[in-house]
mmCIF file of C-alpha atoms in Angstrom:
data_model
loop_
_atom_site.group_PDB
_atom_site.id
_atom_site.type_symbol
_atom_site.label_atom_id
_atom_site.label_comp_id
_atom_site.label_asym_id
_atom_site.label_seq_id
_atom_site.Cartn_x
_atom_site.Cartn_y
_atom_site.Cartn_z
ATOM 1 C CA MET A 1 -43.299 -35.389 60.671
ATOM 2 C CA ALA A 2 -43.298 -31.531 60.666
ATOM 3 C CA VAL A 3 -43.826 -31.092 64.302
ATOM 4 C CA ALA A 4 -41.357 -33.825 64.908
ATOM 5 C CA TRP A 5 -38.723 -32.004 62.622
ATOM 6 C CA LEU A 6 -39.164 -28.958 64.672
ATOM 7 C CA GLU A 7 -38.315 -30.653 68.189
ATOM 8 C CA ASP A 8 -35.494 -32.868 66.418
ATOM 9 C CA ARG A 9 -33.973 -32.117 63.025
ATOM 10 C CA GLN A 10 -33.224 -35.752 63.148
ATOM 11 C CA ALA A 11 -36.779 -37.078 62.842
ATOM 12 C CA VAL A 12 -36.780 -36.404 59.261
ATOM 13 C CA PRO A 13 -34.313 -37.118 56.671
ATOM 14 C CA PRO A 14 -32.593 -33.813 55.457
ATOM 15 C CA ASP A 15 -33.313 -34.613 51.525
ATOM 16 C CA GLU A 16 -36.835 -35.203 52.777
ATOM 17 C CA ALA A 17 -37.438 -31.991 55.646
ATOM 18 C CA ASN A 18 -37.756 -29.193 52.976
ATOM 19 C CA SER A 19 -40.810 -31.343 51.326
ATOM 20 C CA VAL A 20 -42.169 -31.990 54.678
ATOM 21 C CA LEU A 21 -42.244 -28.819 56.159
ATOM 22 C CA GLY A 22 -43.225 -27.450 52.863
ATOM 23 C CA ILE A 23 -46.715 -29.739 52.814
ATOM 24 C CA ALA A 24 -47.165 -28.935 56.666
ATOM 25 C CA GLY A 25 -47.059 -25.067 55.836
ATOM 26 C CA ARG A 26 -49.508 -25.609 53.258
ATOM 27 C CA TYR A 27 -52.254 -26.959 55.222
ATOM 28 C CA ALA A 28 -50.898 -25.449 58.625
ATOM 29 C CA ASP A 29 -53.202 -24.442 61.183
ATOM 30 C CA SER A 30 -52.693 -21.368 63.402
ATOM 31 C CA ALA A 31 -51.057 -23.654 66.009
ATOM 32 C CA LEU A 32 -48.631 -25.161 63.714
ATOM 33 C CA PHE A 33 -48.142 -21.705 61.370
ATOM 34 C CA ASP A 34 -47.084 -20.097 64.986
ATOM 35 C CA LYS A 35 -44.723 -22.809 65.389
ATOM 36 C CA LEU A 36 -43.205 -22.292 62.486
ATOM 37 C CA MET A 37 -43.018 -18.905 62.829
ATOM 38 C CA ALA A 38 -41.153 -18.958 66.263
ATOM 39 C CA GLU A 39 -38.425 -21.435 65.048
ATOM 40 C CA VAL A 40 -37.887 -18.893 61.782
ATOM 41 C CA LYS A 41 -36.734 -16.776 64.389
ATOM 42 C CA LYS A 42 -34.442 -19.003 66.332
ATOM 43 C CA ALA A 43 -33.126 -20.934 63.652
ATOM 44 C CA LYS A 44 -29.573 -21.479 63.554
ATOM 45 C CA GLU A 45 -28.706 -23.108 60.274
ATOM 46 C CA PRO A 46 -29.552 -21.331 57.124
ATOM 47 C CA SER A 47 -31.125 -24.104 55.217
ATOM 48 C CA ASP A 48 -33.415 -24.589 57.970
ATOM 49 C CA ARG A 49 -34.240 -21.331 58.247
ATOM 50 C CA GLN A 50 -34.936 -21.177 54.399
ATOM 51 C CA TRP A 51 -37.087 -24.171 54.665
ATOM 52 C CA LEU A 52 -39.326 -22.555 57.534
ATOM 53 C CA VAL A 53 -39.843 -19.492 55.553
ATOM 54 C CA ILE A 54 -40.844 -21.491 52.635
ATOM 55 C CA ALA A 55 -43.449 -23.369 55.007
ATOM 56 C CA LEU A 56 -44.555 -20.167 56.298
ATOM 57 C CA GLY A 57 -45.047 -18.705 52.498
ATOM 58 C CA SER A 58 -46.596 -21.943 51.446
ATOM 59 C CA CYS A 59 -49.613 -21.547 53.554
ATOM 60 C CA LYS A 60 -53.067 -21.237 51.646
ATOM 61 C CA ASP A 61 -54.849 -20.198 54.709
ATOM 62 C CA THR A 62 -55.153 -16.049 53.777
ATOM 63 C CA VAL A 63 -55.291 -15.231 57.503
ATOM 64 C CA LEU A 64 -51.729 -16.935 58.093
ATOM 65 C CA ALA A 65 -50.348 -15.312 54.988
ATOM 66 C CA GLN A 66 -51.531 -12.173 56.162
ATOM 67 C CA GLN A 67 -49.577 -12.490 59.601
ATOM 68 C CA ALA A 68 -46.452 -13.811 57.615
ATOM 69 C CA LEU A 69 -46.972 -10.340 55.518
ATOM 70 C CA GLU A 70 -47.309 -8.309 58.871
ATOM 71 C CA ALA A 71 -44.172 -10.090 60.154
ATOM 72 C CA LEU A 72 -42.355 -9.290 57.036
ATOM 73 C CA ALA A 73 -43.065 -5.552 57.283
ATOM 74 C CA ALA A 74 -42.190 -5.807 61.000
ATOM 75 C CA ARG A 75 -38.671 -6.842 59.758
ATOM 76 C CA GLU A 76 -38.986 -10.035 61.969
ATOM 77 C CA PHE A 77 -37.450 -11.763 59.159
ATOM 78 C CA GLN A 78 -33.733 -11.422 57.852
ATOM 79 C CA SER A 79 -33.356 -9.564 54.450
ATOM 80 C CA LEU A 80 -33.156 -12.865 51.903
ATOM 81 C CA ASP A 81 -35.957 -14.416 54.081
ATOM 82 C CA SER A 82 -37.845 -11.633 53.255
ATOM 83 C CA ILE A 83 -37.176 -12.263 49.485
ATOM 84 C CA ILE A 84 -38.153 -15.929 49.918
ATOM 85 C CA LEU A 85 -41.291 -15.363 51.826
ATOM 86 C CA LEU A 86 -42.716 -12.757 49.253
ATOM 87 C CA SER A 87 -41.752 -14.866 46.444
ATOM 88 C CA VAL A 88 -43.433 -17.835 47.728
ATOM 89 C CA LEU A 89 -46.658 -16.322 48.828
ATOM 90 C CA SER A 90 -46.669 -14.641 45.429
ATOM 91 C CA SER A 91 -46.600 -17.996 43.629
ATOM 92 C CA HIS A 92 -49.572 -19.590 45.020
ATOM 93 C CA VAL A 93 -53.100 -18.564 43.452
ATOM 94 C CA GLU A 94 -54.773 -18.505 46.722
ATOM 95 C CA THR A 95 -52.235 -15.866 48.436
ATOM 96 C CA ARG A 96 -51.122 -14.085 45.291
ATOM 97 C CA ALA A 97 -53.777 -11.202 45.232
ATOM 98 C CA LEU A 98 -53.218 -10.820 48.908
ATOM 99 C CA THR A 99 -49.427 -10.661 48.650
ATOM 100 C CA TYR A 100 -49.565 -7.896 46.005
ATOM 101 C CA ASP A 101 -52.385 -5.765 47.949
ATOM 102 C CA TYR A 102 -50.814 -6.015 50.525
ATOM 103 C CA LEU A 103 -47.423 -4.726 49.104
ATOM 104 C CA LYS A 104 -49.334 -1.858 47.664
ATOM 105 C CA GLN A 105 -50.257 -0.764 50.781
ATOM 106 C CA HIS A 106 -47.096 -1.159 52.770
ATOM 107 C CA TYR A 107 -45.040 -0.404 50.107
ATOM 108 C CA ASP A 108 -42.102 1.555 51.632
ATOM 109 C CA ALA A 109 -42.043 -0.521 54.468
ATOM 110 C CA LEU A 110 -41.807 -3.903 52.697
ATOM 111 C CA LEU A 111 -38.997 -2.393 50.538
ATOM 112 C CA ALA A 112 -36.934 -1.139 53.778
ATOM 113 C CA THR A 113 -36.893 -5.089 54.394
ATOM 114 C CA LEU A 114 -35.232 -6.067 51.203
ATOM 115 C CA PRO A 115 -31.802 -5.733 50.201
ATOM 116 C CA SER A 116 -30.802 -2.719 48.545
ATOM 117 C CA ASP A 117 -29.192 -4.797 45.473
ATOM 118 C CA TRP A 118 -32.223 -6.784 45.351
ATOM 119 C CA LEU A 119 -35.306 -4.481 43.838
ATOM 120 C CA ASP A 120 -36.454 -7.076 41.250
ATOM 121 C CA LEU A 121 -40.000 -6.989 42.793
ATOM 122 C CA PRO A 122 -42.254 -6.809 40.254
ATOM 123 C CA ARG A 123 -41.259 -10.337 38.988
ATOM 124 C CA ILE A 124 -43.127 -11.821 41.920
ATOM 125 C CA PHE A 125 -46.632 -10.895 40.195
ATOM 126 C CA GLN A 126 -45.567 -12.580 37.081
ATOM 127 C CA GLY A 127 -48.464 -15.061 37.926
ATOM 128 C CA PHE A 128 -51.368 -12.872 37.403
ATOM 129 C CA ASP A 129 -53.295 -13.435 34.249
ATOM 130 C CA THR A 130 -56.034 -10.726 33.608
ATOM 131 C CA PRO A 131 -56.169 -7.680 32.102
ATOM 132 C CA ASP A 132 -57.252 -5.663 35.233
ATOM 133 C CA ARG A 133 -54.353 -7.153 37.103
ATOM 134 C CA GLN A 134 -51.637 -6.415 34.307
ATOM 135 C CA SER A 135 -53.281 -2.851 34.379
ATOM 136 C CA ASP A 136 -53.033 -2.340 38.009
ATOM 137 C CA VAL A 137 -49.306 -4.203 38.169
ATOM 138 C CA GLU A 138 -48.252 -1.436 35.356
ATOM 139 C CA SER A 139 -49.891 1.498 37.006
ATOM 140 C CA PHE A 140 -48.640 0.930 40.427
ATOM 141 C CA PHE A 141 -45.156 0.206 39.588
ATOM 142 C CA LYS A 142 -44.661 2.987 36.784
ATOM 143 C CA ASP A 143 -43.833 5.680 39.227
ATOM 144 C CA LYS A 144 -41.214 3.403 41.516
ATOM 145 C CA ASP A 145 -39.227 2.015 38.631
ATOM 146 C CA VAL A 146 -36.847 4.551 39.088
ATOM 147 C CA ARG A 147 -36.021 2.930 42.760
ATOM 148 C CA LEU A 148 -35.752 -0.913 40.917
ATOM 149 C CA THR A 149 -32.758 -1.775 39.032
ATOM 150 C CA GLY A 150 -33.881 -2.133 35.513
ATOM 151 C CA GLY A 151 -37.358 -0.728 36.211
ATOM 152 C CA PRO A 152 -38.870 0.053 32.876
ATOM 153 C CA ARG A 153 -37.692 -3.094 31.442
ATOM 154 C CA ILE A 154 -38.752 -5.300 34.222
ATOM 155 C CA ILE A 155 -42.294 -3.765 34.360
ATOM 156 C CA ALA A 156 -42.486 -4.200 30.462
ATOM 157 C CA GLN A 157 -41.478 -8.061 31.079
ATOM 158 C CA VAL A 158 -43.684 -8.517 33.606
ATOM 159 C CA SER A 159 -47.029 -6.777 31.715
ATOM 160 C CA GLU A 160 -46.144 -9.263 28.640
ATOM 161 C CA SER A 161 -45.898 -12.291 30.761
ATOM 162 C CA ILE A 162 -49.372 -11.280 32.447
ATOM 163 C CA HIS A 163 -50.794 -10.762 28.836
ATOM 164 C CA LEU A 164 -49.388 -14.016 27.532
ATOM 165 C CA LYS A 165 -50.938 -16.024 30.347
ATOM 166 C CA HIS A 166 -54.189 -14.272 29.778
ATOM 167 C CA ALA A 167 -54.005 -14.577 26.047
ATOM 168 C CA PHE A 168 -52.834 -18.437 26.683
ATOM 169 C CA LYS A 169 -56.122 -19.038 28.988
ATOM 170 C CA GLU A 170 -58.232 -17.637 26.485
ATOM 171 C CA ALA A 171 -57.190 -19.631 23.824
ATOM 172 C CA GLN A 172 -57.124 -22.532 25.822
ATOM 173 C CA LEU A 173 -60.483 -22.334 27.624
ATOM 174 C CA PRO A 174 -62.922 -23.533 24.883
ATOM 175 C CA SER A 175 -60.870 -26.531 24.017
ATOM 176 C CA LEU A 176 -60.580 -27.646 27.707
ATOM 177 C CA ILE A 177 -64.659 -27.138 28.316
ATOM 178 C CA GLU A 178 -65.142 -29.302 25.285
ATOM 179 C CA PHE A 179 -62.536 -31.696 26.423
ATOM 180 C CA LEU A 180 -64.682 -31.845 29.691
ATOM 181 C CA LYS A 181 -67.922 -32.425 28.308
ATOM 182 C CA THR A 182 -66.649 -35.673 26.706
ATOM 183 C CA GLN A 183 -65.267 -36.960 30.027
#
């Protein structure tokens, strides 16, 4: 259905296109990923472009996610699309660490692709849930907070969010294990 939509925007009802593209992007192979990437570059409708960017960011294949990040750093996306792509890639467990590590290695290049009034970058890594990642996020962003709107406060909130996720996981894990043993 996603391929049909790429060829004819009327092939899938508009209220279903976003879901169809998201699922297709999640399980895309390199051929479909390349088609999605090509369509993003030529999409005229903002909603079409947004759906396509979300589909690219939904991929769980880290090789394809890496390609999307490299296209982002090469400024192949509009500013808003860059934000969407980073946010979606960082929201999936399969690509969160890759996105964060890529950001750390290419921070200045990626920062240049984002709108200057959107520097709320640390928030997209709230999904981490380990003390190691919490320390790493704090350490990485601490000297960069002067460039971020509300930097110290945002970094503190992200750190707290990571800490709470870890604490929740640690508190719930024993009872989850016991429950699963009874099933």
